[in-house]
Coordinates of C-alpha atoms in Angstrom, one line a residue:
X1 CA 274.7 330.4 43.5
X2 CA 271.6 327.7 42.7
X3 CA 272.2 324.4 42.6
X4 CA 273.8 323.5 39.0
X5 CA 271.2 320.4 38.6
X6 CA 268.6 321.4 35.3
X7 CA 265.8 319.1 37.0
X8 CA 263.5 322.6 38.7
X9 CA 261.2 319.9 40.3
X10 CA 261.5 316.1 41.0
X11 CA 258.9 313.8 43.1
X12 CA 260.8 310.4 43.7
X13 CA 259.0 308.1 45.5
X14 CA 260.0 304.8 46.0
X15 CA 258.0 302.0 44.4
X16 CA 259.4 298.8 47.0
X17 CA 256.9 296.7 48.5
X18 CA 256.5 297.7 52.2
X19 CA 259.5 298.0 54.3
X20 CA 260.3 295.2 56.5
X21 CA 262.4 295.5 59.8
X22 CA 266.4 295.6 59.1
X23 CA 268.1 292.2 59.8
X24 CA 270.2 294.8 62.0
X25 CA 267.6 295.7 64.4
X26 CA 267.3 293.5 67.2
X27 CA 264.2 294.7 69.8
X28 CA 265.0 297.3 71.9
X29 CA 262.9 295.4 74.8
X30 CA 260.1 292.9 75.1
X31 CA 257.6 294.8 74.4
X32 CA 259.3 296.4 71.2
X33 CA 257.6 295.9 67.9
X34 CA 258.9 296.5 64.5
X35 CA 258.0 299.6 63.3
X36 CA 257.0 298.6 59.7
X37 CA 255.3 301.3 58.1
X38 CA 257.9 303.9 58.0
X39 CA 257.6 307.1 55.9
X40 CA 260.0 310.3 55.0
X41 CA 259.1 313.4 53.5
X42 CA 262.4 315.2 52.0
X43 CA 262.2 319.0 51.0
X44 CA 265.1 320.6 49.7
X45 CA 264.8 324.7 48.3
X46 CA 267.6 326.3 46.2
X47 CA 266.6 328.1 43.4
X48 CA 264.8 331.1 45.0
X49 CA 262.7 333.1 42.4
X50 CA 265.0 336.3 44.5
X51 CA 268.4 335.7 43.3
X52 CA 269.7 336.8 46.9
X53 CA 267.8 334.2 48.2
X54 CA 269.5 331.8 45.9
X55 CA 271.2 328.7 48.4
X56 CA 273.8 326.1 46.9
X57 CA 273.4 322.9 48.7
X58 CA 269.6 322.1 49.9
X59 CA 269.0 320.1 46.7
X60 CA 272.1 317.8 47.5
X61 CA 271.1 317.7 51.1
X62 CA 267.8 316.3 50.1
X63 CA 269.0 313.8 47.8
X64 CA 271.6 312.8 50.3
X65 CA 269.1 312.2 53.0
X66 CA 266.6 310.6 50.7
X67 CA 269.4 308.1 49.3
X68 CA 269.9 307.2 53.2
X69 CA 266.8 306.8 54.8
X70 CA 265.6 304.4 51.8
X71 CA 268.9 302.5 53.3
X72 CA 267.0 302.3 56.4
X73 CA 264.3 300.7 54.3
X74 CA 262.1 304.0 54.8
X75 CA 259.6 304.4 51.8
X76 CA 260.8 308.5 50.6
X77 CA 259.0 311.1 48.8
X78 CA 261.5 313.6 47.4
X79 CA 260.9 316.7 45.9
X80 CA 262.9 319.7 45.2
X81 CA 262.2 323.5 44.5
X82 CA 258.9 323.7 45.9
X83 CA 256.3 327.2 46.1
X84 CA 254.8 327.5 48.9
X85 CA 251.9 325.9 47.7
X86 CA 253.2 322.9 46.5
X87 CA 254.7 322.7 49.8
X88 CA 251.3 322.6 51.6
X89 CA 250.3 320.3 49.0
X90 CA 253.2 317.6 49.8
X91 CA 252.5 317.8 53.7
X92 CA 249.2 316.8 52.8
X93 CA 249.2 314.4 50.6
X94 CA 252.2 312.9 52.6
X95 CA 250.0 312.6 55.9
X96 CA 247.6 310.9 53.7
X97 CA 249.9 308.1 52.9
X98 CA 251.3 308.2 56.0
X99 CA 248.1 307.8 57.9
X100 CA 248.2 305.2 60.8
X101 CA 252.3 304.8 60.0
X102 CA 254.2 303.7 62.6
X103 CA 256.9 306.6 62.2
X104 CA 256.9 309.3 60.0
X105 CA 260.2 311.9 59.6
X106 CA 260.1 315.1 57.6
X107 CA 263.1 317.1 56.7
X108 CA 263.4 320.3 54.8
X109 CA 266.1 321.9 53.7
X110 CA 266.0 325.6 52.7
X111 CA 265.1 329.2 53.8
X112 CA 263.3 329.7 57.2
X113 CA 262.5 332.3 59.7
X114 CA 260.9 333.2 63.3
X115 CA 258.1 335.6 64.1
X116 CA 256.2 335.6 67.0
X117 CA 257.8 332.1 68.4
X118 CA 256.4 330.8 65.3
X119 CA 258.8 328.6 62.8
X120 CA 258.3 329.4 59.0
X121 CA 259.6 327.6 56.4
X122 CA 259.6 329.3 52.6
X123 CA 258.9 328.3 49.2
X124 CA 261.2 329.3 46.2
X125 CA 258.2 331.8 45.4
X126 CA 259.2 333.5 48.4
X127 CA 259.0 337.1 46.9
X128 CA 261.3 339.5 48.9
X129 CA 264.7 339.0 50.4
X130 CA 265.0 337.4 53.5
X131 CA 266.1 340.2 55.1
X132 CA 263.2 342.2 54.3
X133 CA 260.5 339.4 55.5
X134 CA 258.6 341.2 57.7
X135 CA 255.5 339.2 59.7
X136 CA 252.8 339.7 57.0
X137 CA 254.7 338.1 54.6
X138 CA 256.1 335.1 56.5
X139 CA 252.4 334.2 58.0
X140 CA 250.9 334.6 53.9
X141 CA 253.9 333.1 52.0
X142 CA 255.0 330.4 53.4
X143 CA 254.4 326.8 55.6
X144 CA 254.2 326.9 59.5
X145 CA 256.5 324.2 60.9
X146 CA 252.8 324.0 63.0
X147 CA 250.9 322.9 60.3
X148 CA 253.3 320.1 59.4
X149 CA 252.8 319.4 63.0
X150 CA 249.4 319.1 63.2
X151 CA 249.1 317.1 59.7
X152 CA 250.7 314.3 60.9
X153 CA 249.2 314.4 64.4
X154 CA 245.6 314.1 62.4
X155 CA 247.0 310.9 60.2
X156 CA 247.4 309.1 63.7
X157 CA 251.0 308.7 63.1
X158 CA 252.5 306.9 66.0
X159 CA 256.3 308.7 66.3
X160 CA 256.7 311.5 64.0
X161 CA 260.3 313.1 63.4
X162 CA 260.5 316.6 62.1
X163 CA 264.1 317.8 61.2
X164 CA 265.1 321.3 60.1
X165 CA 268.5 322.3 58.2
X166 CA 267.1 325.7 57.9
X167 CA 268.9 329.2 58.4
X168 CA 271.6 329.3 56.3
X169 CA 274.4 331.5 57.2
X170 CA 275.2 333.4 54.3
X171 CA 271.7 335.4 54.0
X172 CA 270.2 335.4 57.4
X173 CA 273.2 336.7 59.3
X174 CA 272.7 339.9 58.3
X175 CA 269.7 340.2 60.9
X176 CA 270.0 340.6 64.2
X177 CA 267.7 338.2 65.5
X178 CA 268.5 335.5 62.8
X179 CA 267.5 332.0 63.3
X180 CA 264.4 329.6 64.3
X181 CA 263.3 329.5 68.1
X182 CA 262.6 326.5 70.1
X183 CA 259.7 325.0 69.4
X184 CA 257.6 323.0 71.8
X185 CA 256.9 319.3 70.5
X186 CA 253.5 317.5 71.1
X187 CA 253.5 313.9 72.5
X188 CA 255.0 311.6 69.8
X189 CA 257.0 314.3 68.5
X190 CA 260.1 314.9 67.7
X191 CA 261.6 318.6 66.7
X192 CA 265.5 319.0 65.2
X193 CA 267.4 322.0 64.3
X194 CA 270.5 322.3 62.4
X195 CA 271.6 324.6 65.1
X196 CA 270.8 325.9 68.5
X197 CA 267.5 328.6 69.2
X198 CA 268.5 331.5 67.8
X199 CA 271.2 331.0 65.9
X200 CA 272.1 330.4 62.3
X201 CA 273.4 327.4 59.8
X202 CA 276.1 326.9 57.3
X203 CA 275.0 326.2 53.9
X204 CA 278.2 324.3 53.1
X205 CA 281.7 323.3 53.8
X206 CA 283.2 325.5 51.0
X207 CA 284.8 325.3 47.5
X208 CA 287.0 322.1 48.3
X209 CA 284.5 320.2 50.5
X210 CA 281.6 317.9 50.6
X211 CA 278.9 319.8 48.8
X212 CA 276.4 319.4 51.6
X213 CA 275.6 321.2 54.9
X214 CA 277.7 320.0 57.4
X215 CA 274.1 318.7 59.7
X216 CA 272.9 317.1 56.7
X217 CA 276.6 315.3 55.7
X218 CA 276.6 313.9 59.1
X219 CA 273.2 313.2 59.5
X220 CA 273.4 310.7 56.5
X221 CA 276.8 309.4 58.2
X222 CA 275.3 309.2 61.0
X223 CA 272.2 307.3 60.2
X224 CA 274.2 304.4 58.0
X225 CA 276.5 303.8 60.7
X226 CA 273.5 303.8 63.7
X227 CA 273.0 300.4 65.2
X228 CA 269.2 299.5 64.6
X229 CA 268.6 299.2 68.1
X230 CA 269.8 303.1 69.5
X231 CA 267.4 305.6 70.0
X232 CA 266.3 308.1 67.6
X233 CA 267.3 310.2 70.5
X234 CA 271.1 309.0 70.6
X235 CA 271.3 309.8 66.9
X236 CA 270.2 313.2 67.4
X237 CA 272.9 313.4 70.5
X238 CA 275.4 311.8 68.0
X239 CA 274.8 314.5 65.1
X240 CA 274.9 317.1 67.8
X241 CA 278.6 315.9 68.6
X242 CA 279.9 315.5 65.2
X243 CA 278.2 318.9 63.8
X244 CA 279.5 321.5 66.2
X245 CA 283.2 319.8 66.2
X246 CA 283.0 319.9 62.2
X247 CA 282.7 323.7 62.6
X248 CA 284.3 324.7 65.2
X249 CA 281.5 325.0 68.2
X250 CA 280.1 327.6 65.8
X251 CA 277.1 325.4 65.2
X252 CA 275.3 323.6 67.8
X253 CA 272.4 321.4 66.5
X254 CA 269.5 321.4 69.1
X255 CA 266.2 319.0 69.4
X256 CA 263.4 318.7 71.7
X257 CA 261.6 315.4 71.8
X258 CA 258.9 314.5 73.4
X259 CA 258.4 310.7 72.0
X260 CA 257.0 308.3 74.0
X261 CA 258.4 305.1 75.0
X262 CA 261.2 304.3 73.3
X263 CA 261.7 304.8 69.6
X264 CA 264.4 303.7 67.2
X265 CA 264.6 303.6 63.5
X266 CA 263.1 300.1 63.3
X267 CA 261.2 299.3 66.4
X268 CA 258.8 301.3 68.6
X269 CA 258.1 300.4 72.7
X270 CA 255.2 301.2 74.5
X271 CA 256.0 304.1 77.5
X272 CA 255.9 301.5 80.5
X273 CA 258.1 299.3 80.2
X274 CA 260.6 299.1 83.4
X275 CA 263.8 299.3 83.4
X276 CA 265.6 296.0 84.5
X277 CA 267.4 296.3 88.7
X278 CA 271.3 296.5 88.0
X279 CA 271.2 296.4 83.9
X280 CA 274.4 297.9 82.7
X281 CA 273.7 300.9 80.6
X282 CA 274.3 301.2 76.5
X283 CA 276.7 301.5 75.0
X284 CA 278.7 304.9 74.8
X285 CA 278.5 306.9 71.4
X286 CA 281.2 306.8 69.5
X287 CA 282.2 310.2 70.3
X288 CA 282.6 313.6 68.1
X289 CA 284.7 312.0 65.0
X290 CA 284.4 314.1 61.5
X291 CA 285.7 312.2 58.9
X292 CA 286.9 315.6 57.4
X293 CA 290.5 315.9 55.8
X294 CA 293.1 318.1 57.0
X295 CA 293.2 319.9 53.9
X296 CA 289.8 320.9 53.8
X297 CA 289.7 321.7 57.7
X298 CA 292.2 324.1 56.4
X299 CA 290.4 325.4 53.5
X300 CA 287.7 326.4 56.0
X301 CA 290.0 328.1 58.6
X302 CA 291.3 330.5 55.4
X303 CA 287.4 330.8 54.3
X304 CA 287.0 331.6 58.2
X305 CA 289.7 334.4 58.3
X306 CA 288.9 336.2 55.1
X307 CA 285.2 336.6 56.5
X308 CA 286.6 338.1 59.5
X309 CA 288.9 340.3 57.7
X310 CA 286.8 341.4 56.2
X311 CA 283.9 341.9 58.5
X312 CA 286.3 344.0 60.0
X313 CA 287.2 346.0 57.4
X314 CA 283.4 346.3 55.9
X315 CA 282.0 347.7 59.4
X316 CA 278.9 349.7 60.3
X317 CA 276.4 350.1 62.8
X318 CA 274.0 347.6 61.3
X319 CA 276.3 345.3 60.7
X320 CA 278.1 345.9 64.3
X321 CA 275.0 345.1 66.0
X322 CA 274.2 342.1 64.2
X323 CA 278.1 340.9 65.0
X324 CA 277.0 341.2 68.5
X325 CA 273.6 339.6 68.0
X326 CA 275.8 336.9 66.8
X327 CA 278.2 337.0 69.3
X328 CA 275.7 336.7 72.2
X329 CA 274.6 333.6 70.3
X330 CA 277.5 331.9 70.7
X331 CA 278.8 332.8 67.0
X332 CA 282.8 332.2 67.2
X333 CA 283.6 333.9 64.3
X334 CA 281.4 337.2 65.1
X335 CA 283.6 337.1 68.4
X336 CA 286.6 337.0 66.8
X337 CA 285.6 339.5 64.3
X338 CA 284.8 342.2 66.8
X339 CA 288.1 341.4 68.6
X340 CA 289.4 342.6 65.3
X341 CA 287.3 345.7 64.7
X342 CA 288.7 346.3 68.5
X343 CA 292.2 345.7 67.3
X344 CA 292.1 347.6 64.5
X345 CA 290.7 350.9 65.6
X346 CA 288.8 352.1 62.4
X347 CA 285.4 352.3 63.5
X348 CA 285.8 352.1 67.1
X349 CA 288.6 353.4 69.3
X350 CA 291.3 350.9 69.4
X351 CA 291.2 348.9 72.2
X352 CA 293.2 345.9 72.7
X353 CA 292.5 344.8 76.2
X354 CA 288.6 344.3 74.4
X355 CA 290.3 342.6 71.6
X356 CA 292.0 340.3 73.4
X357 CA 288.6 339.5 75.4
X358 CA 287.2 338.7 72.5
X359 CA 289.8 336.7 71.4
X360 CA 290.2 334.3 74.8
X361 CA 286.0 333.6 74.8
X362 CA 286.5 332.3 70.8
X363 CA 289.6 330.9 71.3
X364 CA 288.6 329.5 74.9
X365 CA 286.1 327.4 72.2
X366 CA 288.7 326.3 70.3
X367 CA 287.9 328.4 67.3
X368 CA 291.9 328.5 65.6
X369 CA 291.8 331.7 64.3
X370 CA 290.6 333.6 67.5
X371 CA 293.5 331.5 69.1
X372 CA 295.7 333.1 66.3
X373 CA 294.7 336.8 66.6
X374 CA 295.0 335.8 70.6
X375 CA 298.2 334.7 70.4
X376 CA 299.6 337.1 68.3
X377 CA 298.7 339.7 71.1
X378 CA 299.9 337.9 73.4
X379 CA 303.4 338.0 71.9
X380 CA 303.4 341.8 71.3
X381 CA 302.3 342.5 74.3
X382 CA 299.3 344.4 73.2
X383 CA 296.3 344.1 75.6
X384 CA 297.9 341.6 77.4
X385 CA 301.3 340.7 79.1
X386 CA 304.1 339.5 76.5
X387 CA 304.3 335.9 76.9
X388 CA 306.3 334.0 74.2
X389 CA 305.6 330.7 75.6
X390 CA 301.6 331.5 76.4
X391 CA 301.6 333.0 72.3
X392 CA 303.8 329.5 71.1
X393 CA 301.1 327.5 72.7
X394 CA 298.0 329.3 70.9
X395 CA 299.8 329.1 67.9
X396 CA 300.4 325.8 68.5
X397 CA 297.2 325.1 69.0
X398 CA 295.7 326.6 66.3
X399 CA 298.4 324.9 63.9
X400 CA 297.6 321.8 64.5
X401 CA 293.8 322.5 64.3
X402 CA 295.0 323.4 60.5
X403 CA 295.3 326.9 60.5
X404 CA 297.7 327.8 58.2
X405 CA 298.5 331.8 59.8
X406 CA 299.1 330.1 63.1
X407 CA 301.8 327.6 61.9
X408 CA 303.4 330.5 60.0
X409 CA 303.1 332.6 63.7
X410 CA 304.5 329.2 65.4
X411 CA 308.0 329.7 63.6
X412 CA 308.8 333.2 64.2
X413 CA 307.9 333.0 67.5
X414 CA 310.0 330.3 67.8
X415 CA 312.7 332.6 66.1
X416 CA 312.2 335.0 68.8
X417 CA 312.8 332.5 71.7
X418 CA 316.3 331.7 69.9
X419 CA 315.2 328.0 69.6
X420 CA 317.3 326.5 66.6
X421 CA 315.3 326.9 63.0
X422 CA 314.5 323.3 61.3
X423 CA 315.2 323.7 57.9
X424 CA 312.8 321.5 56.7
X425 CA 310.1 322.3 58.9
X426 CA 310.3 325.9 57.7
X427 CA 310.1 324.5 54.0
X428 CA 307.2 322.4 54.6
X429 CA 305.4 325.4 56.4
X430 CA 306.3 328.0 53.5
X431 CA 305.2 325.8 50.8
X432 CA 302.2 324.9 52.0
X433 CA 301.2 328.8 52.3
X434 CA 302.5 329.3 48.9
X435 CA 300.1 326.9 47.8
X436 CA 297.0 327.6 49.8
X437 CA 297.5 331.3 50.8
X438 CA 296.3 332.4 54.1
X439 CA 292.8 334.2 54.0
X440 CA 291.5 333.0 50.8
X441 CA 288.8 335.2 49.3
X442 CA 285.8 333.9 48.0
X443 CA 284.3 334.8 44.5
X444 CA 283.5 338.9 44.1
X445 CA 284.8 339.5 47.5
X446 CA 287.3 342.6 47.6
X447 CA 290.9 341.5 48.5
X448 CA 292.5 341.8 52.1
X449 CA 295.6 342.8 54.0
X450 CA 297.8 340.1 54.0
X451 CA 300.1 339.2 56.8
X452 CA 301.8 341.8 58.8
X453 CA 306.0 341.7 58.4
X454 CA 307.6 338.8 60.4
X455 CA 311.3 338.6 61.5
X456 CA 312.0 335.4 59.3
X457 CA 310.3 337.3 56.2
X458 CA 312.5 339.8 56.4
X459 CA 316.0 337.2 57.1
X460 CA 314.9 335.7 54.1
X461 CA 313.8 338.1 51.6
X462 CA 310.1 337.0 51.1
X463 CA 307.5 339.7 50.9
X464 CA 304.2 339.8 53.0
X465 CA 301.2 338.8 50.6
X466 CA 299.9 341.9 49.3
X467 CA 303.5 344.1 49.3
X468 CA 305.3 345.0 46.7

């Protein structure tokens, strides 16, 4: 679904006198000068002229990192729902005005693609779906991550940023070799992905959440809470942290910088200057810390299940070899999903000692549901020995990493290791999957098993979702 905003098109840019160094932003060393002249180019791309190509959150990204690097006192161009063209057009015009800038930072937010170690980022004329891009089209229609490049290496730019919340899940995982490749930055430069080489990008945090991509949410956290004096390189670090907690290790943000001397959001240092005999080193990050509620952590473990159940249930050989694509990646929920297709038997020959593989290199992640489907196993004794108190701690686990199956799992295995039943936790548990069932499905999708029988169902009279 396309962004709901009416405005196709907007160009903001900001009309302030020329930035001045935050009061913030002590000197990052003696020979650390303010870094005045700082620029930002913000892209985002949702409204696809393909409707399959059609993303929901780039525009919001764009605005949300627009409305934060003017915080920093950046001067922003903003524009939205650009062709291909128009695209070209902004990179130029924006080296133009950036020309001689101290530091310059470009982010796009939208379709891209990889051919031939080559990053391409598309326009909303892009004129096939992604899935049928073949090189032809991505080398004629669209804007080289290298010609950004070399734009801003002409305009003399002295640190230039270039940050990519590109690959959205939802269209490009279909394809084997989805996602951007590393790219090589020249001196001065900066390259960030929204994930790690190869991989893909989530477009969202779902029906009930922030609507931005989780790398751009925290990237706009991030950058209001950065003390003026840490490297651009610490934020990147930071963001890296945050992102791949936020979604369970199943995206990894990845940069390559090759910035000289030291750079910060306020100041720039020449490459030479010495580091000072027995100075104590900065201070620590603040460590991976998602401000995301418990309620929506749980909305996305239930959106995360219902895409494995069903990728499970919807399997082919395309699709099979694209879960393992995935799953070579690093991709915890195509691991999990082909421990199911293992479990279940339907298209392959059941196989539960390969399930429960699966299962233990997701859940050894911490991905909850793959701890779920793990620990369920594990207290059948299917694929692995039956261990109630090795299943209670996956379940518990995954529980209090807000999956709602798992705390239903936690209580009846409890009930099988005769431990007494807490009334009120069992109310608290049941209501709460009454309310929020377990495996929601998303809009159009078709519906899914619910959960198998359970011993404490059956005591009390309550029906599995989907029985009669």
């Amino acid at each position: 679904m396309a962004d709901p905003d009416p405005a196709p098109t907007e160009a903001l840019t900001s009309t302030a006198p020329a930035p001045t160094p935050e009061d913030d932003a002590p000197v990052a060393a003696t020979t650390a000068s303010p870094a005045r002249r700082r620029y930002a180019l913000v892209i985002g791309n949702a409204r696809y002229a393909i409707p399959a190509n059609a993303l929901v959150n780039p525009v919001n990204d764009a605005r949300l990192i627009a409305d934060s690097l003017r915080q920093r006192s950046f001067d922003v161009t903003l524009l939205t729902d650009l062709t291909t063209a128009q695209m070209e057009t902004a990179v130029d015009d924006f080296a133009a005005r950036a020309t001689g800038g101290d530091l310059a930072l470009v982010y796009f937010a939208g379709h891209a693609v990889a051919v031939d170690d080559v990053n391409y980022l598309f326009g909303v004329d892009l004129p096939l779906p992604l899935g049928e891009v073949r090189i032809r089209t991505a080398q004629q229609s669209s804007l080289s991550l290298r010609r950004v490049s070399q734009a801003l290496r002409r305009a003399n730019v002295r640190a230039r940023l270039m940050v990519l919340d590109a690959c959205r899940t939802n269209l490009t995982r279909g394809a084997a070799a989805a996602g951007l490749v590393h790219a090589v930055p020249a001196g001065g430069e900066l390259i960030a992905f929204s994930t790690q080489p190869g991989a893909t990008a989530e477009d969202g945090f779902g029906n009930d959440g922030p609507r931005h991509s989780p790398y751009a949410y925290y990237f706009a956290q991030g950058l209001r809470a950065l003390p003026g004096s840490a490297p651009v390189e610490s934020f990147f670090k930071q963001l890296t942290a945050d992102v791949q907690v936020a979604t369970a290790y199943r995206q990894i943000p990845h940069y390559a910088s090759s910035l000289v001397g030291t750079v910060t959001f306020t100041t720039l240092a020449d490459g030479t200057t010495p580091a000072k005999p027995g100075e104590k080193p900065g201070q620590a990050g603040r460590g991976p810390s998602p401000t995301l509620g418990r309620d929506l952590i749980k909305a996305r473990m239930s959106a995360w299940e219902y895409e494995i159940e069903r990728g499970a249930q919807y399997v082919d050989e395309p699709r099979l070899a694209s879960l393992q694509a995935r799953a070579k990646a690093g991709d915890v929920v195509a691991m999990t999903t082909l421990g199911l297709i293992a479990e279940n038997g339907e298209y392959v020959e059941k196989n539960y000692p390969v399930a429960a593989r699966w299962y233990r290199r997701a859940a050894d992640q911490g991905f909850a549901p793959a701890q779920t489907y793990l620990g369920e196993l594990t207290g059948m004794g299917r694929g692995v020995p039956r261990n109630y108190a090795e299943a209670e701690r996956l379940f518990r686990d995954a529980a209090e990493a807000g999956h709602r199956r798992a705390a239903l799992d936690l209580l009846d295995v409890r009930a099988r290791m005769g431990e007494p039943i807490d009334p009120q936790e069992w109310a608290r548990v049941l209501q709460d999957a009454a309310l929020n069932p377990v495996g929601l499905p998303l809009p159009g999708m078709a519906p899914v098993q619910g959960l198998p029988d359970m011993p404490w169902m059956r005591a009390l009279g309550v029906r599995p979702p989907g029985q009669r």
